C-alpha atoms as a printed R data frame, in Angstrom:
    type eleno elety resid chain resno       x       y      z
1   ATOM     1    CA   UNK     A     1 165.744  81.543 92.426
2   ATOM     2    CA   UNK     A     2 168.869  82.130 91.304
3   ATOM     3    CA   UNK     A     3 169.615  83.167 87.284
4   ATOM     4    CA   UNK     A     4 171.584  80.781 85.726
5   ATOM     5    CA   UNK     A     5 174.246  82.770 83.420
6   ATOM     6    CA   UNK     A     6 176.441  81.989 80.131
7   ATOM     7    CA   UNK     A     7 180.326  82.337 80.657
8   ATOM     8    CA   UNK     A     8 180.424  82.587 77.102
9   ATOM     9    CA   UNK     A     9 181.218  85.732 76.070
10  ATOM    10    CA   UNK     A    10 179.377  87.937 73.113
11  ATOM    11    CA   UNK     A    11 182.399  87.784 71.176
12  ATOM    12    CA   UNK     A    12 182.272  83.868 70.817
13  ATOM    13    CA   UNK     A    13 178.307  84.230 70.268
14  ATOM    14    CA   UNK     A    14 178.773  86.237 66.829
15  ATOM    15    CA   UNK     A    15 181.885  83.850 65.890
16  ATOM    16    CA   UNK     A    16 179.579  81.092 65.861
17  ATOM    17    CA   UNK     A    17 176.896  82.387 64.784
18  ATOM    18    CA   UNK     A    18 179.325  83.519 61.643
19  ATOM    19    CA   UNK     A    19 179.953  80.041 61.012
20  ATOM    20    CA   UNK     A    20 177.025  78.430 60.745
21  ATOM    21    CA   UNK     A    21 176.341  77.347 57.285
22  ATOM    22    CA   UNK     A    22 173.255  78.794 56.342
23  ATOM    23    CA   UNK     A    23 173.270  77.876 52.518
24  ATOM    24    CA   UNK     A    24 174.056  74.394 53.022
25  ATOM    25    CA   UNK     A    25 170.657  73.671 55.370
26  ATOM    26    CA   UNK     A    26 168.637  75.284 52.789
27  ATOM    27    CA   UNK     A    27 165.971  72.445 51.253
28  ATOM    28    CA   UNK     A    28 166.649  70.980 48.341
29  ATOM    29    CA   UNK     A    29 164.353  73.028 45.926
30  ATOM    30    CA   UNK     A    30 166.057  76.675 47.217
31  ATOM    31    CA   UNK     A    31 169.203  75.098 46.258
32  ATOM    32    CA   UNK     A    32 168.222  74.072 42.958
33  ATOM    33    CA   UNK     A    33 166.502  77.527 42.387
34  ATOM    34    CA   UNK     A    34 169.741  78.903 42.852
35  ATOM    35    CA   UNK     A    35 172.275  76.272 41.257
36  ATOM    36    CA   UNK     A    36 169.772  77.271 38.293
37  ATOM    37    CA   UNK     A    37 170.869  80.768 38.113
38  ATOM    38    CA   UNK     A    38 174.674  79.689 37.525
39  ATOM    39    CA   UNK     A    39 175.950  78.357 34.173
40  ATOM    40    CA   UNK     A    40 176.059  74.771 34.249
41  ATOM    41    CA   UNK     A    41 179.774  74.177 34.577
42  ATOM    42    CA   UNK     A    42 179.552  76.481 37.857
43  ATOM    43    CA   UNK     A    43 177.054  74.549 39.172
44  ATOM    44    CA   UNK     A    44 178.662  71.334 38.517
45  ATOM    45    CA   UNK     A    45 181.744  73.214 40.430
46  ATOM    46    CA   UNK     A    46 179.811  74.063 43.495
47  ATOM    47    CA   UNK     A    47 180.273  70.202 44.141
48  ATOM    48    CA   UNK     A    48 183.576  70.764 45.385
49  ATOM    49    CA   UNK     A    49 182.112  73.187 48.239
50  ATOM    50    CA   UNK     A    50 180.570  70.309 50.373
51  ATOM    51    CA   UNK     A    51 178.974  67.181 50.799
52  ATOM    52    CA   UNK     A    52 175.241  68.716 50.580
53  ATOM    53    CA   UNK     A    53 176.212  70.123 47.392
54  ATOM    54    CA   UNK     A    54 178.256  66.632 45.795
55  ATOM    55    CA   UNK     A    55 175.066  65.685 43.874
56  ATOM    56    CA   UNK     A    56 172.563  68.992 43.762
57  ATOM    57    CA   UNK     A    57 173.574  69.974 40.246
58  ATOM    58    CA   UNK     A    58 172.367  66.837 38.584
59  ATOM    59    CA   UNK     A    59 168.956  67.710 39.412
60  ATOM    60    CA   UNK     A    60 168.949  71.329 38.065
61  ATOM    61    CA   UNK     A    61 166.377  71.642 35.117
62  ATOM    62    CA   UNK     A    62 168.468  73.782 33.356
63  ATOM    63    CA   UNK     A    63 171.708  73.313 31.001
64  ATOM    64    CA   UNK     A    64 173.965  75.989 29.516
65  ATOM    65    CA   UNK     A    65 176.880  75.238 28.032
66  ATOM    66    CA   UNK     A    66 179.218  78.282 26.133
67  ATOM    67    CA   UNK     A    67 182.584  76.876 24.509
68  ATOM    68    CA   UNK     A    68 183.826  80.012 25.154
69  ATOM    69    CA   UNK     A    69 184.043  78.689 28.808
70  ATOM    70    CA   UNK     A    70 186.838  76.646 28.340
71  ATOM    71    CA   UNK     A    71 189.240  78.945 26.388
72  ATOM    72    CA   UNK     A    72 191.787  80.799 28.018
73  ATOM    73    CA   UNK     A    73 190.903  84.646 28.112
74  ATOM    74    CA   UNK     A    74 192.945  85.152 25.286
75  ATOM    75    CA   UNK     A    75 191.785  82.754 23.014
76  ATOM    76    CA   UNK     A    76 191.717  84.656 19.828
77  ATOM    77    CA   UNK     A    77 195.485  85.876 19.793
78  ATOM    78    CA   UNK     A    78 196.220  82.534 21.248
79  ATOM    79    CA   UNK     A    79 194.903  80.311 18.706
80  ATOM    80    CA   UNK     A    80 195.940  82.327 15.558
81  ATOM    81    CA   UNK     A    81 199.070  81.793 16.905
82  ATOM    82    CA   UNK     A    82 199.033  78.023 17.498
83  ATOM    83    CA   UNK     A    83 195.435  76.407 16.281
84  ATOM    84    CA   UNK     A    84 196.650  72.718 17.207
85  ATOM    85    CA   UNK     A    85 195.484  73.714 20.547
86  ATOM    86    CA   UNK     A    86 192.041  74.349 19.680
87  ATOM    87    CA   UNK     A    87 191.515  70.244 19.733
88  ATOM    88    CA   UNK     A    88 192.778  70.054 23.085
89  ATOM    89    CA   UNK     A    89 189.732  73.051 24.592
90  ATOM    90    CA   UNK     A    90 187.096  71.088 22.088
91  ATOM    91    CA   UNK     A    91 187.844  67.444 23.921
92  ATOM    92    CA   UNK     A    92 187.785  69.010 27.449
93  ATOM    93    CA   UNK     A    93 184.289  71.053 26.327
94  ATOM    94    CA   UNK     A    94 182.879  67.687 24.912
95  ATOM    95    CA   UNK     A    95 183.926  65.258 27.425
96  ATOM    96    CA   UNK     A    96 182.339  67.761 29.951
97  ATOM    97    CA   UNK     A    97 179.079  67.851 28.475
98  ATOM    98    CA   UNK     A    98 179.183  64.309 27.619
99  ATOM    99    CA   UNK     A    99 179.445  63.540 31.101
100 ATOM   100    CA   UNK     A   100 176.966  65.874 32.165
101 ATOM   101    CA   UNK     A   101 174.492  64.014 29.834
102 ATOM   102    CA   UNK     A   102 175.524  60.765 31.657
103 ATOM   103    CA   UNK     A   103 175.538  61.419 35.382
104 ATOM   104    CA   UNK     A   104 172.686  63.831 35.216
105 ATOM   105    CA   UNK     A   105 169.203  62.847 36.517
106 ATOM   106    CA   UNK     A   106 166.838  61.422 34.289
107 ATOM   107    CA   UNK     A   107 164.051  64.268 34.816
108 ATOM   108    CA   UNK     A   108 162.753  66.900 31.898
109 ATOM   109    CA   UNK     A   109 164.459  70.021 31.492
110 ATOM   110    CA   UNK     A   110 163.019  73.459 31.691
111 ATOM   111    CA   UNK     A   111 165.882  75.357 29.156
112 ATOM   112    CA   UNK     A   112 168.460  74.628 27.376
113 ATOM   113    CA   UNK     A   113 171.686  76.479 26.180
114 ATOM   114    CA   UNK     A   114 174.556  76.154 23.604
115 ATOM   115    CA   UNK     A   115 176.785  78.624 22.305
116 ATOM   116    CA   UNK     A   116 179.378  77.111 20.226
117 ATOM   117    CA   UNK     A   117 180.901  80.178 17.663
118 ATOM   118    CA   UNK     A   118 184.332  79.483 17.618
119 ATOM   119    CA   UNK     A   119 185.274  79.617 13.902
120 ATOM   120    CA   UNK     A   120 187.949  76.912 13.621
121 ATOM   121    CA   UNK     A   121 186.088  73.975 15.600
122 ATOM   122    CA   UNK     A   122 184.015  71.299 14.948
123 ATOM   123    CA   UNK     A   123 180.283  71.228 15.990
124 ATOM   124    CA   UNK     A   124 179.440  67.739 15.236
125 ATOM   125    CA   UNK     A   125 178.964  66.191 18.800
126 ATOM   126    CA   UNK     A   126 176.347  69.121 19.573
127 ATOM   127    CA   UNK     A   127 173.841  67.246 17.299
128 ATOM   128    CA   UNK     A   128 173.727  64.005 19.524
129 ATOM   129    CA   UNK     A   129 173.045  66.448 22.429
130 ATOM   130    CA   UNK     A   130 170.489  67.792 20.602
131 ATOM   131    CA   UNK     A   131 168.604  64.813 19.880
132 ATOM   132    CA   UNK     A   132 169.149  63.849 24.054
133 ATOM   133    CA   UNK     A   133 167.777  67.107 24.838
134 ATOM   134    CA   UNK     A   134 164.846  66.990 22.905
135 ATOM   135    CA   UNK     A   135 163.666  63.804 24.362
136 ATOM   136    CA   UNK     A   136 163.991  65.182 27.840
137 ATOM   137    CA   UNK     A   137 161.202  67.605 26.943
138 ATOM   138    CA   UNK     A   138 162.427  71.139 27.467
139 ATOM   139    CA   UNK     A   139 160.189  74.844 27.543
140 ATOM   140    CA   UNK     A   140 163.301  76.740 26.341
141 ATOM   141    CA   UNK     A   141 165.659  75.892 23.523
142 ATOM   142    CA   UNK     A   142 168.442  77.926 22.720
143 ATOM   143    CA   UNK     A   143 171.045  76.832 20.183
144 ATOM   144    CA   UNK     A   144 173.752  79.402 18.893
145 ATOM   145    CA   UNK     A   145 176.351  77.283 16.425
146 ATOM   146    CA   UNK     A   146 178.561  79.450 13.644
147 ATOM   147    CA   UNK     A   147 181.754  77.551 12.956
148 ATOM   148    CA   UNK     A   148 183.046  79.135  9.374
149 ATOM   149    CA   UNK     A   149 184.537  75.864  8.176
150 ATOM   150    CA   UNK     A   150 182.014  73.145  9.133
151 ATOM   151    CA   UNK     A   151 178.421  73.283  8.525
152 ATOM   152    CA   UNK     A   152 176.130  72.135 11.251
153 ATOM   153    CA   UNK     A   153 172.272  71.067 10.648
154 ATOM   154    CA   UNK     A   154 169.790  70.993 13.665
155 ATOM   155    CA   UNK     A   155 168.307  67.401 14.304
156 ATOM   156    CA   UNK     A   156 164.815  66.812 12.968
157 ATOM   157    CA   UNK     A   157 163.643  66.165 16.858
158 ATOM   158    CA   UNK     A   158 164.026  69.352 17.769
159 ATOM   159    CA   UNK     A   159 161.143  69.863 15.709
160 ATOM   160    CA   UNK     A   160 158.893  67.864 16.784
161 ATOM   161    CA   UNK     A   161 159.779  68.728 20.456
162 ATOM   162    CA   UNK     A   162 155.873  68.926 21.434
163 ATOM   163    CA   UNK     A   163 156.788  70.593 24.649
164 ATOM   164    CA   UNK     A   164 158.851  73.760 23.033
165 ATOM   165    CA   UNK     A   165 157.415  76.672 24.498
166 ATOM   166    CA   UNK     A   166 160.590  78.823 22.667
167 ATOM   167    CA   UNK     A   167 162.911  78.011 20.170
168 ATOM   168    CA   UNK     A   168 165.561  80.198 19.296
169 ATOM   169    CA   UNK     A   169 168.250  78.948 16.534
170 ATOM   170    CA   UNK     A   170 171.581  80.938 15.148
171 ATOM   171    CA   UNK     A   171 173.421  79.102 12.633
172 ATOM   172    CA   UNK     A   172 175.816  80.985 10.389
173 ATOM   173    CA   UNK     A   173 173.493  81.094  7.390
174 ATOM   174    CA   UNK     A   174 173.001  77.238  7.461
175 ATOM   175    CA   UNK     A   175 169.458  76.208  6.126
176 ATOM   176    CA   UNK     A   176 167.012  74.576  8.397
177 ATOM   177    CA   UNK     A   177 165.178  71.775  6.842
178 ATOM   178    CA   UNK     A   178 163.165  69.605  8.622
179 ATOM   179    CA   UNK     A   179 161.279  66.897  7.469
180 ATOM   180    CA   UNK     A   180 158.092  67.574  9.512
181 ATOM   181    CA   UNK     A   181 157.386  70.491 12.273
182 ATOM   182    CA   UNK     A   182 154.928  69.197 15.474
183 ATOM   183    CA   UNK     A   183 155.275  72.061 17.935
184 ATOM   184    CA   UNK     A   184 151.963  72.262 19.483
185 ATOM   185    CA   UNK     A   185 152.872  74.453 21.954
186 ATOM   186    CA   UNK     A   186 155.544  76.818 20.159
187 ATOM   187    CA   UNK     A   187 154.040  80.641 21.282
188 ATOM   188    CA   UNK     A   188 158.091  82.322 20.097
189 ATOM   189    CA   UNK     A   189 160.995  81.502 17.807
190 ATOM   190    CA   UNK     A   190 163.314  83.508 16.725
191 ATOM   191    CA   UNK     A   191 165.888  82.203 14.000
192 ATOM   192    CA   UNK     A   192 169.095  84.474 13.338
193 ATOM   193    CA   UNK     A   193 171.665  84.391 10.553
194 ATOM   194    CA   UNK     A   194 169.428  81.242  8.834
195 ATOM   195    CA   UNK     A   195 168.423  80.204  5.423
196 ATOM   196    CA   UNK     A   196 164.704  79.725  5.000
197 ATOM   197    CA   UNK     A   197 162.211  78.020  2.204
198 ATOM   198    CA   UNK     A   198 159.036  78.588  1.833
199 ATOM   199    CA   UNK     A   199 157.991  75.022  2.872
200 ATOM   200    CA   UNK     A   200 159.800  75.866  6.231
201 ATOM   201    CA   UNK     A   201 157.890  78.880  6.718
202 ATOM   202    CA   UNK     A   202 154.716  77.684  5.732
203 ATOM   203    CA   UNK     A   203 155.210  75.158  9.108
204 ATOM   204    CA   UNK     A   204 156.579  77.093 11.059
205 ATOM   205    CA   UNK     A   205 153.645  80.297 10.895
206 ATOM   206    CA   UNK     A   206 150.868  77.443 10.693
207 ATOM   207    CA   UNK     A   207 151.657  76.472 14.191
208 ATOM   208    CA   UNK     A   208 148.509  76.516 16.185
209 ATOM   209    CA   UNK     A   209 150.249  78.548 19.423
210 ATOM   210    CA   UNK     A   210 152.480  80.894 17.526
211 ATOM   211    CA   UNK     A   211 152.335  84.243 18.811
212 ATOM   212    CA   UNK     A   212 156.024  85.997 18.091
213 ATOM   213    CA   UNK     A   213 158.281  85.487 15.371
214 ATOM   214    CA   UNK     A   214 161.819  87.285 15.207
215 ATOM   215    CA   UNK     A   215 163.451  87.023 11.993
216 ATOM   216    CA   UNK     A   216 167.009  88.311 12.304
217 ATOM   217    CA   UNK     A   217 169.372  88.655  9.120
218 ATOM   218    CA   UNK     A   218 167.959  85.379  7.484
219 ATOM   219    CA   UNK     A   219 168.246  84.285  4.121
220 ATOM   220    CA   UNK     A   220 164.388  84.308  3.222
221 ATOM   221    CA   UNK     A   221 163.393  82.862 -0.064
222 ATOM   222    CA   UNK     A   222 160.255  83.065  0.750
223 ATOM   223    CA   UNK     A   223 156.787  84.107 -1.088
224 ATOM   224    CA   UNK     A   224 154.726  84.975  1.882
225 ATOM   225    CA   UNK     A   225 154.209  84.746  5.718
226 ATOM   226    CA   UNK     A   226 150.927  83.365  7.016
227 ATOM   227    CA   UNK     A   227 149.472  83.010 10.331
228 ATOM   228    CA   UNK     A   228 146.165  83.380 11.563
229 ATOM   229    CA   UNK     A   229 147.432  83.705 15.359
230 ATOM   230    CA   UNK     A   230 150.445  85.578 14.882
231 ATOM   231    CA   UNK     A   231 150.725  88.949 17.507
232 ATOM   232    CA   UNK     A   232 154.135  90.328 17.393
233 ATOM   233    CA   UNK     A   233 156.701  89.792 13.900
234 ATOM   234    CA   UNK     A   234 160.186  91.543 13.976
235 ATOM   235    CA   UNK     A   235 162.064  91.495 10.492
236 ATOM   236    CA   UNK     A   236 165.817  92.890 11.656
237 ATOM   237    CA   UNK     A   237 166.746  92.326  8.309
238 ATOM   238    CA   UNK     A   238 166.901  89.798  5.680
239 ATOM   239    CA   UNK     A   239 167.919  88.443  1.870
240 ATOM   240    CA   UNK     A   240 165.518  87.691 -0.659
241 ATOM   241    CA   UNK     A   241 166.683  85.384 -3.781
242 ATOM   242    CA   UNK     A   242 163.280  85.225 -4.532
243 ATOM   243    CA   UNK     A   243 161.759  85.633 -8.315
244 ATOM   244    CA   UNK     A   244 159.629  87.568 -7.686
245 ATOM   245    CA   UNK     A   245 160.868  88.753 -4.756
246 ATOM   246    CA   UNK     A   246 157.810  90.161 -3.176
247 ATOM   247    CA   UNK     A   247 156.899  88.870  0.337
248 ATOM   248    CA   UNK     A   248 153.170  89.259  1.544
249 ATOM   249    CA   UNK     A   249 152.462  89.142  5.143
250 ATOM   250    CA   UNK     A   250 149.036  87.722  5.647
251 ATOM   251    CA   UNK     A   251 148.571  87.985 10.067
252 ATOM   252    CA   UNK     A   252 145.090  88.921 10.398
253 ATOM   253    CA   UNK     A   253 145.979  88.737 14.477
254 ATOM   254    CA   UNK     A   254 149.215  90.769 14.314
255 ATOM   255    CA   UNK     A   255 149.503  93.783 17.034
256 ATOM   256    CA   UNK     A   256 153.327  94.552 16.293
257 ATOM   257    CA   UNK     A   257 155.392  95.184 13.429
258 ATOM   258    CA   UNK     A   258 158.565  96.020 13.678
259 ATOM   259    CA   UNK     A   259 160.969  96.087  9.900
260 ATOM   260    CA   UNK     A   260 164.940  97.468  9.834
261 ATOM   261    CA   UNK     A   261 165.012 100.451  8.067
262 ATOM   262    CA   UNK     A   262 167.179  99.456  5.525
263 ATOM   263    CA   UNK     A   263 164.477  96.589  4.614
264 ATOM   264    CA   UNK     A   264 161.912  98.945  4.252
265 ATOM   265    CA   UNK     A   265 164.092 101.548  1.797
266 ATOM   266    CA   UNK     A   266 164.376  98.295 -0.370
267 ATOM   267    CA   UNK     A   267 162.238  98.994 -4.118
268 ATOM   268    CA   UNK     A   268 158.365  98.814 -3.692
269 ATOM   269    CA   UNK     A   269 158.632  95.861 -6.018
270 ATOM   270    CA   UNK     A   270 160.715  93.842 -3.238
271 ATOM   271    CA   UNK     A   271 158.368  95.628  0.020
272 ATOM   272    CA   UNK     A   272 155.875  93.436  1.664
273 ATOM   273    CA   UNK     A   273 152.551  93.588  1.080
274 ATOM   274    CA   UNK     A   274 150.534  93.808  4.034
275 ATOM   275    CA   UNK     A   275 146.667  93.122  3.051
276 ATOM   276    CA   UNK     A   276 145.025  92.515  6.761
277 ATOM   277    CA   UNK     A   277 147.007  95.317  8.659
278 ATOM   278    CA   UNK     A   278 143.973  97.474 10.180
279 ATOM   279    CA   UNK     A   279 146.471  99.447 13.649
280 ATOM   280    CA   UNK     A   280 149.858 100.643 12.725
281 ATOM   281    CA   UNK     A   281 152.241 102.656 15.519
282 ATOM   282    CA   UNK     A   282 155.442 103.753 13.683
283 ATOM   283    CA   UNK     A   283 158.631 105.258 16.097
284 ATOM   284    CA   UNK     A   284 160.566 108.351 15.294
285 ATOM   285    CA   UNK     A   285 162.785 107.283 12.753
286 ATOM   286    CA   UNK     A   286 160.432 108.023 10.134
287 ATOM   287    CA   UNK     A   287 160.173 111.208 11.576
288 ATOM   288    CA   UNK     A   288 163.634 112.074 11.635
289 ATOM   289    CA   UNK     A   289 164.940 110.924  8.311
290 ATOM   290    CA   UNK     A   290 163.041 110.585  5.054
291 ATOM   291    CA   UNK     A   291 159.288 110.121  4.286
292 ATOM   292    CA   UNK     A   292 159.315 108.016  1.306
293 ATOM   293    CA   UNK     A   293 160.078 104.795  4.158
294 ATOM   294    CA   UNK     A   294 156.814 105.684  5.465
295 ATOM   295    CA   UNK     A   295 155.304 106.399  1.997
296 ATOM   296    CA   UNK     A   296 156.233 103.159  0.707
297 ATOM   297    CA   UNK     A   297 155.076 101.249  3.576
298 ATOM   298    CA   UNK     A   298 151.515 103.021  3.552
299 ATOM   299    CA   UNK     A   299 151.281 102.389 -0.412
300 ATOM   300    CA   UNK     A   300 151.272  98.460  0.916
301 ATOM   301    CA   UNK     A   301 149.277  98.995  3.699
302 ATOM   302    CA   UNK     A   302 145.311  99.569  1.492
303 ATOM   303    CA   UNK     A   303 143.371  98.280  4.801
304 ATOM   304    CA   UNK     A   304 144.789 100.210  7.690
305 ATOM   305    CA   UNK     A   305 142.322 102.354  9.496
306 ATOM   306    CA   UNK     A   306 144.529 103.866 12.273
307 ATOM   307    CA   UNK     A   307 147.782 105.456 11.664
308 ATOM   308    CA   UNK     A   308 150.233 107.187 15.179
309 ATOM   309    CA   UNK     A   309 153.870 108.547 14.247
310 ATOM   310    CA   UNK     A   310 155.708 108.510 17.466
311 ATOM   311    CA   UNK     A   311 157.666 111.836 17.304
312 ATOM   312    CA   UNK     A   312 161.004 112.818 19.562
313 ATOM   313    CA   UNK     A   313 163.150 115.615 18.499
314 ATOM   314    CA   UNK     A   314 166.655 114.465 17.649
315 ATOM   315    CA   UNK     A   315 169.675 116.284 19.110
316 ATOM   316    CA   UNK     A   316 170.824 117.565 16.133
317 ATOM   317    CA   UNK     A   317 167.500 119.141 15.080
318 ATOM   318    CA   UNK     A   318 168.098 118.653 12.032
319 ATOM   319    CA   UNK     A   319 165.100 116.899  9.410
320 ATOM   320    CA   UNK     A   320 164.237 116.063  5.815
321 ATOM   321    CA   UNK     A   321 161.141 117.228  4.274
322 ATOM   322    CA   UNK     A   322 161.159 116.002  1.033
323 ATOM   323    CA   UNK     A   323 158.974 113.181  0.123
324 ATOM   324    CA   UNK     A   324 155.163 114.309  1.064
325 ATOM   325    CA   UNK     A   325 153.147 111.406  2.532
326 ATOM   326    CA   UNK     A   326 150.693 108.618  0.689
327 ATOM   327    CA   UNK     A   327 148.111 107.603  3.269
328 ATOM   328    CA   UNK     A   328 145.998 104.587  2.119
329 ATOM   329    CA   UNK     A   329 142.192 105.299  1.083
330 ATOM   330    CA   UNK     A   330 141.093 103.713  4.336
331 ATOM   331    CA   UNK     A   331 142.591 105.438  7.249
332 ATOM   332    CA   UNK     A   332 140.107 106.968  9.180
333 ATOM   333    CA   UNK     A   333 142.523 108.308 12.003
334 ATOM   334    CA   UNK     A   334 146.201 109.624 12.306
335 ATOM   335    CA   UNK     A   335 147.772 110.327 15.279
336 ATOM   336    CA   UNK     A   336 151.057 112.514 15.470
337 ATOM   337    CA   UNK     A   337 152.525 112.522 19.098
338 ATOM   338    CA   UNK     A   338 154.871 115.089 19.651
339 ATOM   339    CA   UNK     A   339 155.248 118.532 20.761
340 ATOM   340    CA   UNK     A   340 152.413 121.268 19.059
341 ATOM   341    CA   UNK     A   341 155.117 123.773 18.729
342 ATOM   342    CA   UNK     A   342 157.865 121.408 17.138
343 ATOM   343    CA   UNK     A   343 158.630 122.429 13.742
344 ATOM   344    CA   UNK     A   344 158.866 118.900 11.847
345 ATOM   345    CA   UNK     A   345 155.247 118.200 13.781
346 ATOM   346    CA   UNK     A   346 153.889 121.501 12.340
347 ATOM   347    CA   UNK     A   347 155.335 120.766  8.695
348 ATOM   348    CA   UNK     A   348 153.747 117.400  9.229
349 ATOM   349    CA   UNK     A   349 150.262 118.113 10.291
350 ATOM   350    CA   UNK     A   350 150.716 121.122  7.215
351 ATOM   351    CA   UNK     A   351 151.658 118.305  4.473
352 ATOM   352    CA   UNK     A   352 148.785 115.606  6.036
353 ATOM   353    CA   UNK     A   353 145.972 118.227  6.011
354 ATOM   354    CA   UNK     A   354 146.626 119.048  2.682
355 ATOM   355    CA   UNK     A   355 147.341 115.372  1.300
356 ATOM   356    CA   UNK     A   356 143.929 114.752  3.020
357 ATOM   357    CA   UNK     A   357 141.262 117.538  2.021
358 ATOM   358    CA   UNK     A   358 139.174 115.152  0.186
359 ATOM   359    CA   UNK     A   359 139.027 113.091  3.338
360 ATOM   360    CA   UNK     A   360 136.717 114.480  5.503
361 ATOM   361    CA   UNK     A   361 136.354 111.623  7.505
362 ATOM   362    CA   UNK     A   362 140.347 111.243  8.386
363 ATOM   363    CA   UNK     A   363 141.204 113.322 12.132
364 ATOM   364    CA   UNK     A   364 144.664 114.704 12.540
365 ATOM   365    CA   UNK     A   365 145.690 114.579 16.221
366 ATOM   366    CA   UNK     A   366 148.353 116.296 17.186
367 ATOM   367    CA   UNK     A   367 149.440 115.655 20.868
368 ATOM   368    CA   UNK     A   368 151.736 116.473 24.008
């Protein structure tokens, strides 16, 4: 029998082959997957690509929106220079999410995004996007607002958003007050550049799933922080009107502490207490700088059992020595990590074995 053969040369083969459109017969989930990875205004363009793709990016379960997405590059020297414009890029940016709202399908979201930090513009329709959001149950909340001539205050639904996994809020040193917190299943927030009460706090730590809290240049007049589920807290920094200005950390659960240096160089009569703090691992800036950081935050530290300093030489070799250690009566262990031969390491282990002679129970380890 004789073979039946293809006039069609190889050539033509790979040329069609080339333009098949493999995206486009993709299902429907891939597509969304990946639509998700874009900003939402990129998504929303990938309509104009083809038919397949006219209505795709209405079912994505994530929004971002950044104003800074519809300035022209050179937005800052551009609107010094002529700030009438700036209405103009806040109508289009407005009218674009409002009409994302609108055509969008009516399903939950997984995250949501805003960025808004242009200083001359007006926030206000972001808080009637806010309250749509909340109601279409997102994980993921991320809301970054700092206008310098309009104040902006988050919507009390965000806070009682039962299905907020994360919140994270940055708002120019506005205050948050809501009227009553109900986030069930809240495990992280982080709140940046915010002013914070101690009613606020006191809801916020007594939430039931709260695992990590992130506390970044706040405004904190606040007595204490509380939380009996609490695993990681990061203080990068904060103000403290308080009278007295003391803050005591009560997290009987908490595996990670991290505190800005500056904070902790603050007065001991402004340094938080920390009562239930039993493991403490410290990284090498206490080694490289000045001991009375680490002094101070041992002298509020009377529980803590287990003590590691994380030691890496500098490149400039060069440390202060002048503050000797105060280890609290109950540490039982201290590990140093660095290099036996280091010199700082040696001077340490020297200053700890004296401060400790009357401790026979305390080990000094001193490892590779």
């Amino acid at each position: 029998m004789r073979g039946i053969y293809s006039t069609e040369s190889t050539t033509e083969k790979r040329r069609k082959i080339a333009h098949v459109d493999r995206i486009s017969n993709l299902p429907d989930p891939i597509l969304i997957l990946i639509l998700s990875l874009l900003s939402t205004k990129e998504s929303v363009q990938t309509s104009l690509l083809a038919k397949r793709f006219q209505n795709l990016w209405a079912s994505v379960p994530v929004l971002g929106f950044d104003f800074d997405d519809f300035l022209p590059d050179d937005h800052s020297e551009y609107l010094d220079e002529d700030e009438e414009n700036l209405f103009e890029y806040e109508e289009n940016f407005t009218k674009f999410v409002d009409g994302i709202f609108e055509h969008r399908e009516p399903s939950n979201l997984d995250s949501f995004k805003l960025k808004w930090k242009e200083d001359e513009s007006d926030p206000t329709p972001a808080t009637a996007w806010l309250e749509t959001v909340a109601k279409l149950k997102p994980k993921f909340f991320f809301v970054h607002i700092f206008t310098e001539n309009f104040n902006f205050e988050v919507p009390d639904s965000v806070f009682v958003c039962e299905s907020l996994e994360e919140l994270e809020l940055e708002l120019g040193f506005e205050a948050i007050s809501p009227r009553s917190v109900n986030l069930p299943c809240l495990k992280k927030v982080t709140l940046d550049s915010i002013e914070i009460v101690d009613e606020v706090m006191q809801k916020l730590s007594g939430l039931p799933a709260l695992e990590e809290m992130v506390l970044s240049y706040c405004q904190l007049n606040i007595c204490d922080i509380s939380s009996g589920t609490l695993k990681r807290l990061v203080l990068d920094g904060y103000h403290n009107d308080k009278t007295p200005p003391d803050i005591s950390i009560s997290t009987p659960s908490l595996l990670y502490l991290e505190q800005m240096k500056d904070v902790l160089k603050e007065e001991t009569t402004k340094f938080p207490t920390f009562n239930n703090l039993k493991t403490l691992k410290i990284g090498e800036w206490c080694m490289t700088d000045e001991f009375d950081v680490l002094a101070c935050f041992l002298f509020h530290a009377s529980n803590l059992e287990k003590l590691t300093l994380l030691h890496r030489q500098s490149p400039a070799g060069q440390y202060k020595m002048e503050i000797s250690l105060g280890l609290g009566d109950n540490v039982d262990i201290m590990e140093i990590n660095g290099k036996k031969n280091d010199k700082i390491v040696n001077e340490l282990v020297k200053r700890v074995d004296t401060h400790l002679k009357t401790r026979p129970k305390t080990n000094i380890i001193s490892s590779e």
